[in-house]
Coordinates of C-alpha atoms in Angstrom, one line a residue:
X581 CA 0.1 -0.2 -0.1
X582 CA 3.0 2.7 0.7
X583 CA 4.1 2.5 -2.8
X584 CA 0.8 3.7 -3.7
X585 CA 1.1 6.8 -1.1
X586 CA 4.1 7.2 -2.4
X587 CA 2.9 7.6 -5.8
X588 CA 0.7 10.1 -5.2
X589 CA 2.1 12.2 -2.6
X590 CA 5.4 12.7 -5.4
X591 CA 2.3 13.7 -8.1
X592 CA 1.0 16.3 -5.7
X593 CA 4.4 17.3 -5.4
X594 CA 6.4 17.3 -8.2
X595 CA 3.0 20.5 -8.6
X596 CA 5.9 21.9 -7.4
X597 CA 8.8 23.1 -9.7
X598 CA 12.6 22.4 -9.1
X599 CA 14.8 25.4 -8.5
X600 CA 18.6 25.8 -8.3
X601 CA 18.0 27.9 -5.0
X602 CA 14.8 28.8 -2.9
X603 CA 14.1 32.3 -3.1
X604 CA 13.2 33.7 0.4
X605 CA 9.4 35.8 -0.2
X606 CA 9.9 39.3 1.9
X607 CA 6.6 40.7 1.4
X608 CA 3.2 39.1 1.7
X609 CA 1.1 41.2 -1.6
X610 CA -1.6 39.5 -4.8
X611 CA -1.0 36.2 -5.5
X612 CA -2.1 36.9 -9.5
X613 CA 1.5 39.0 -10.6
X614 CA 1.9 40.1 -14.0
X615 CA 5.5 40.1 -16.0
X616 CA 4.8 40.2 -19.5
X617 CA 3.2 42.0 -21.8
X618 CA 2.6 41.0 -25.9
X619 CA -1.9 40.8 -27.2
X620 CA -4.2 39.0 -28.6
X621 CA -6.4 37.9 -32.3
X622 CA -10.6 37.5 -31.6
X623 CA -11.2 34.1 -32.7
X624 CA -14.1 32.2 -31.5
X625 CA -13.9 29.4 -29.4
X626 CA -13.1 26.1 -31.4
X627 CA -13.3 22.3 -30.1
X628 CA -10.9 22.2 -27.3
X629 CA -8.4 19.0 -25.5
X630 CA -10.6 16.9 -23.5
X631 CA -8.6 18.5 -20.7
X632 CA -9.8 21.1 -21.3
X633 CA -12.9 23.4 -20.1
X634 CA -14.3 26.3 -20.8
X635 CA -15.3 27.8 -17.5
X636 CA -16.5 31.5 -19.6
X637 CA -17.8 32.1 -22.0
X638 CA -19.8 34.9 -22.6
X639 CA -19.9 38.6 -23.9
X640 CA -17.2 40.0 -20.9
X641 CA -15.1 37.1 -21.1
X642 CA -14.0 34.4 -22.0
X643 CA -11.9 31.4 -20.6
X644 CA -10.1 28.5 -21.1
X645 CA -9.0 26.7 -18.0
X646 CA -7.0 23.4 -19.0
X647 CA -5.1 20.9 -17.1
X648 CA -2.4 19.5 -17.2
X649 CA -0.3 16.4 -16.2
X650 CA 3.6 17.3 -15.1
X651 CA 6.1 16.1 -16.5
X652 CA 3.6 15.3 -19.7
X653 CA 4.9 15.9 -23.0
X654 CA 0.8 15.4 -24.6
X655 CA -0.2 17.8 -21.2
X656 CA 2.9 20.9 -23.5
X657 CA 1.5 19.9 -26.7
X658 CA -1.9 20.2 -25.3
X659 CA -0.8 24.2 -24.1
X660 CA 0.0 24.9 -27.5
X661 CA -3.4 23.6 -29.6
X662 CA -5.2 25.9 -26.6
X663 CA -3.3 28.8 -27.2
X664 CA -4.4 28.5 -31.4
X665 CA -7.5 28.0 -30.6
X666 CA -8.0 31.0 -28.5
X667 CA -5.3 33.9 -29.1
X668 CA -5.8 34.7 -25.3
X669 CA -4.3 38.0 -24.5
X670 CA -3.5 36.9 -20.8
X671 CA -1.5 33.5 -19.8
X672 CA -2.0 32.6 -16.1
X673 CA 0.5 29.6 -15.2
X674 CA 0.4 27.5 -11.8
X675 CA 3.8 29.0 -10.6
X676 CA 4.7 31.3 -7.6
X677 CA 7.5 34.6 -7.8
X678 CA 9.9 32.5 -6.1
X679 CA 9.5 29.2 -8.5
X680 CA 9.4 32.1 -12.0
X681 CA 12.9 31.1 -12.8
X682 CA 11.0 27.7 -13.5
X683 CA 9.5 29.6 -16.7
X684 CA 13.7 30.0 -18.5
X685 CA 14.5 26.4 -17.0
X686 CA 17.3 24.8 -19.1
X687 CA 16.0 21.9 -19.7
X688 CA 19.3 19.5 -20.4
X689 CA 20.9 20.9 -17.6
X690 CA 18.5 20.1 -15.4
X691 CA 18.2 16.4 -16.0
X692 CA 21.9 16.6 -15.8
X693 CA 22.0 18.8 -11.9
X694 CA 18.9 15.6 -11.2
X695 CA 21.2 13.5 -11.6
X696 CA 23.6 15.2 -10.2
X697 CA 21.9 15.6 -7.2
X698 CA 23.8 15.6 -3.8
X699 CA 24.4 16.5 0.0
X700 CA 25.6 19.6 -1.2
X701 CA 23.1 21.2 -3.5
X702 CA 20.6 19.6 -0.5
X703 CA 21.9 22.6 1.6
X704 CA 22.0 25.5 -1.0
X705 CA 18.4 25.1 -1.9
X706 CA 17.0 25.2 1.9
X707 CA 19.2 28.0 3.6
X708 CA 17.7 29.6 5.2
X709 CA 14.7 28.4 6.2
X710 CA 14.1 26.0 9.5
X711 CA 14.3 22.8 10.3
X712 CA 10.9 21.7 9.7
X713 CA 10.3 22.9 6.9
X714 CA 14.1 23.1 5.5
X715 CA 13.6 19.0 5.5
X716 CA 10.3 18.7 4.2
X717 CA 11.6 20.8 1.0
X718 CA 14.7 19.2 1.0
X719 CA 12.4 16.1 0.3
X720 CA 9.9 17.9 -2.2
X721 CA 13.1 18.5 -4.2
X722 CA 14.7 15.1 -4.2
X723 CA 11.1 13.8 -5.2
X724 CA 12.0 16.0 -8.4
X725 CA 15.6 14.7 -9.2
X726 CA 14.1 11.6 -8.8
X727 CA 11.1 11.5 -11.8
X728 CA 13.3 13.8 -13.5
X729 CA 15.8 10.9 -13.9
X730 CA 12.7 8.3 -13.7
X731 CA 11.2 9.7 -16.4
X732 CA 14.5 11.6 -18.7
X733 CA 12.0 15.2 -18.6
X734 CA 12.3 17.8 -16.6
X735 CA 9.4 19.3 -15.1
X736 CA 7.2 22.6 -15.7
X737 CA 7.4 21.8 -19.5
X738 CA 3.7 22.8 -20.0
X739 CA 4.3 26.5 -18.0
X740 CA 7.9 26.9 -20.0
X741 CA 5.6 25.7 -23.5
X742 CA 2.9 28.3 -22.7
X743 CA 5.2 31.3 -21.8
X744 CA 7.2 30.6 -24.9
X745 CA 3.7 30.8 -26.2
X746 CA 2.5 33.3 -24.7
X747 CA 6.0 36.1 -26.2
X748 CA 4.9 34.6 -30.2
X749 CA 1.2 37.0 -29.1
X750 CA 1.8 41.0 -28.8
X751 CA 0.2 42.4 -26.7
X752 CA -0.6 38.9 -23.6
X753 CA 0.4 38.8 -20.7
X754 CA 1.3 36.4 -18.6
X755 CA -0.3 36.0 -14.9
X756 CA 1.3 34.1 -11.7
X757 CA -1.2 33.2 -10.1
X758 CA -0.1 30.6 -7.6
X759 CA 0.4 30.9 -3.2
X760 CA 4.3 31.9 -3.3
X761 CA 5.9 28.2 -1.4
X762 CA 7.0 28.4 1.4
X763 CA 4.2 30.1 2.8
X764 CA 2.2 27.0 1.8
X765 CA 4.5 24.2 3.3
X766 CA 4.7 26.2 6.3
X767 CA 0.8 26.4 6.3
X768 CA 0.8 22.7 5.4
X769 CA 2.9 21.4 8.6
X770 CA 1.7 23.9 11.0
X771 CA -2.3 22.2 10.5
X772 CA -0.4 19.1 11.9
X773 CA -0.3 17.7 15.8
X774 CA 3.0 16.2 15.9
X775 CA 1.6 12.8 15.9
X776 CA 0.8 13.3 12.6
X777 CA 3.5 14.5 12.1
X778 CA 5.1 11.9 12.7
X779 CA 3.0 9.7 10.6
X780 CA 2.9 11.6 7.3
X781 CA 7.0 11.5 8.0
X782 CA 6.9 7.6 8.0
X783 CA 5.3 7.2 4.8
X784 CA 7.2 9.6 3.3
X785 CA 10.7 7.7 4.4
X786 CA 9.4 4.5 4.2
X787 CA 7.1 4.7 1.8
X788 CA 8.7 1.7 -2.2
X789 CA 7.2 3.1 -4.8
X790 CA 7.4 1.9 -8.4
X791 CA 9.3 3.2 -11.0
X792 CA 6.9 5.8 -12.6
X793 CA 5.8 4.9 -15.9
X794 CA 5.4 7.6 -19.3
X795 CA 2.3 5.9 -20.0
X796 CA 1.1 6.2 -16.5
X797 CA 0.9 9.4 -16.6
X798 CA -2.3 10.3 -18.8
X799 CA -4.0 8.7 -15.9
X800 CA -4.1 11.8 -14.0
X801 CA -5.9 13.5 -16.6
X802 CA -9.5 11.3 -14.8
X803 CA -10.2 13.7 -11.9
X804 CA -12.2 10.3 -10.7
X805 CA -8.6 8.3 -11.0
X806 CA -6.5 11.3 -9.5
X807 CA -9.5 11.7 -6.8
X808 CA -9.6 7.5 -6.1
X809 CA -5.7 8.0 -5.3
X810 CA -6.1 10.4 -2.6
X811 CA -8.9 8.2 -0.5
X812 CA -6.9 5.3 -1.1
X813 CA -4.2 8.2 0.6
X814 CA -5.8 9.7 3.6
X815 CA -7.8 6.3 4.4
X816 CA -4.0 4.9 5.0
X817 CA -3.2 8.3 6.6
X818 CA -5.6 10.1 8.2
X819 CA -3.2 13.5 8.6
X820 CA -2.9 13.9 4.5
X821 CA -6.7 15.2 4.9
X822 CA -4.6 19.0 6.7
X823 CA -2.2 19.1 3.9
X824 CA -4.2 18.3 1.0
X825 CA -6.2 21.2 2.8
X826 CA -3.5 23.4 2.7
X827 CA -1.8 21.6 -0.8
X828 CA -5.0 21.0 -3.0
X829 CA -8.6 22.9 -1.5
X830 CA -6.5 26.5 -0.4
X831 CA -5.2 26.8 -3.6
X832 CA -8.0 26.3 -5.8
X833 CA -9.3 29.1 -4.2
X834 CA -5.5 31.2 -4.5
X835 CA -5.9 30.1 -8.1
X836 CA -10.0 31.1 -8.7
X837 CA -8.7 34.6 -7.4
X838 CA -5.9 35.2 -9.4
X839 CA -8.1 34.5 -12.7
X840 CA -10.5 36.4 -11.1
X841 CA -8.4 39.3 -10.9
X842 CA -6.5 38.4 -14.2
X843 CA -9.8 38.7 -16.6
X844 CA -10.4 42.6 -13.8
X845 CA -7.5 43.5 -14.7
X846 CA -7.1 42.2 -18.6
X847 CA -9.5 44.1 -21.4
X848 CA -12.0 41.9 -23.7
X849 CA -10.0 39.2 -21.7
X850 CA -9.9 35.9 -23.6
X851 CA -7.5 34.1 -20.8
X852 CA -6.1 30.8 -20.4
X853 CA -5.4 29.1 -17.2
X854 CA -2.4 26.8 -17.3
X855 CA -2.8 24.5 -13.9
X856 CA -2.5 20.8 -12.3
X857 CA -5.3 18.6 -13.3
X858 CA -5.8 18.3 -9.0
X859 CA -6.6 21.5 -9.2
X860 CA -9.3 21.6 -12.3
X861 CA -12.3 21.3 -10.0
X862 CA -11.5 22.8 -7.1
X863 CA -10.8 25.8 -9.2
X864 CA -14.0 25.4 -11.4
X865 CA -15.9 25.2 -7.9
X866 CA -14.6 29.1 -6.5
X867 CA -14.0 31.0 -9.3
X868 CA -16.5 34.6 -9.0
X869 CA -17.1 33.7 -6.2
X870 CA -13.3 34.1 -4.3
X871 CA -12.9 37.6 -2.6
X872 CA -10.3 39.3 -1.2
X873 CA -11.0 39.0 2.9
X874 CA -11.3 35.2 2.0
X875 CA -7.9 35.6 0.1
X876 CA -6.1 37.5 2.6
X877 CA -6.1 35.1 5.6
X878 CA -4.9 31.9 4.2
X879 CA -1.5 34.5 2.6
X880 CA -0.4 34.2 6.7
X881 CA 1.7 31.8 8.0
X882 CA -0.2 30.5 11.6
X883 CA 1.9 31.1 15.3
X884 CA 3.9 27.9 15.7
X885 CA 2.4 25.3 17.2
X886 CA 2.5 24.5 20.9
X887 CA 4.3 21.7 20.5
X888 CA 7.3 23.4 18.2
X889 CA 7.8 26.4 21.5
X890 CA 8.3 22.4 23.2
X891 CA 10.3 21.5 22.0
X892 CA 12.6 24.1 21.1
X893 CA 12.8 25.1 25.0
X894 CA 13.6 21.3 25.8
X895 CA 16.4 20.8 23.4
X896 CA 18.0 24.5 24.2
X897 CA 17.9 22.9 28.4
X898 CA 19.0 20.3 27.2
X899 CA 22.2 22.5 25.3
X900 CA 22.7 23.5 29.2
X901 CA 22.7 20.6 30.5
X902 CA 25.3 18.8 28.3
X903 CA 27.4 21.7 29.1
X904 CA 27.2 22.0 31.8
X905 CA 27.2 18.4 32.9
X906 CA 31.0 18.5 31.2
X907 CA 32.5 21.3 32.1
X908 CA 31.2 19.8 35.9
X909 CA 33.3 17.1 35.4
X910 CA 36.0 18.7 33.8
X911 CA 36.8 20.4 36.6
X912 CA 35.3 18.6 40.2
X913 CA 35.1 15.0 38.4

């Protein structure tokens, strides 16, 4: 059963993309970041790939939501197909500022780095984070590297394709719609009790997943299959319900709000949103219903749980005791 747990967790975590370094998030702000401008035509909507949803099509806006499978070459092709049909004047991707370097990622260099992913690179990537958050982020990075080695495909290809397609369209804008990764990791960690954290870490470190198969990746475009995988994990490890709430549901709300803001700020919007398939149902559910006051609480990290305070104090007093004991034995035998 544990290999199933690890496989779906790996599908969950590959939504976060590998970087050479993690940039420290320094300020809270709107999850929408228009960063590049080019422009668009005005063609009508034609048939779309089965992974695409026509989220809005009226006099106010045309919005297409494309669900993708990270590491899937077909998802990369789907992006081009939708762009050719929609001719968007804005594209929103499931990235944040901390992960924007993914758009300029050199696939060959990434695969080389993944093959030689060592402790030194891991230490550099988590530098500046506290122990537990750094440990969780290190597990994510190791997962990206392992998947890249298994599949021979760098992550985020669909986002890079969206970025390059955007540059071909005069006036088109690129929006980063996701919440900062550090906030998500911190909120996920702090949502767990010490017992639940132990359960999650135990299953992640002891699971023995089967090798990934490229032909199996497309299964994750099936929403029912993804839901079944989530249910399997939460039945085996109930603590994952809290993690999925932070990683999936909270981010669904942020992405839906970002998409709303994208549509609001673009003139005569024809918007393509490129997100992981696991976010599609949630965005459909929340789109058009999110307000700023709903999102602000999701951008802050709650206070550290009491057990972390106790653990830190316990470790500190243990250290003091050991130092005192050493000098006591040194001077008094």
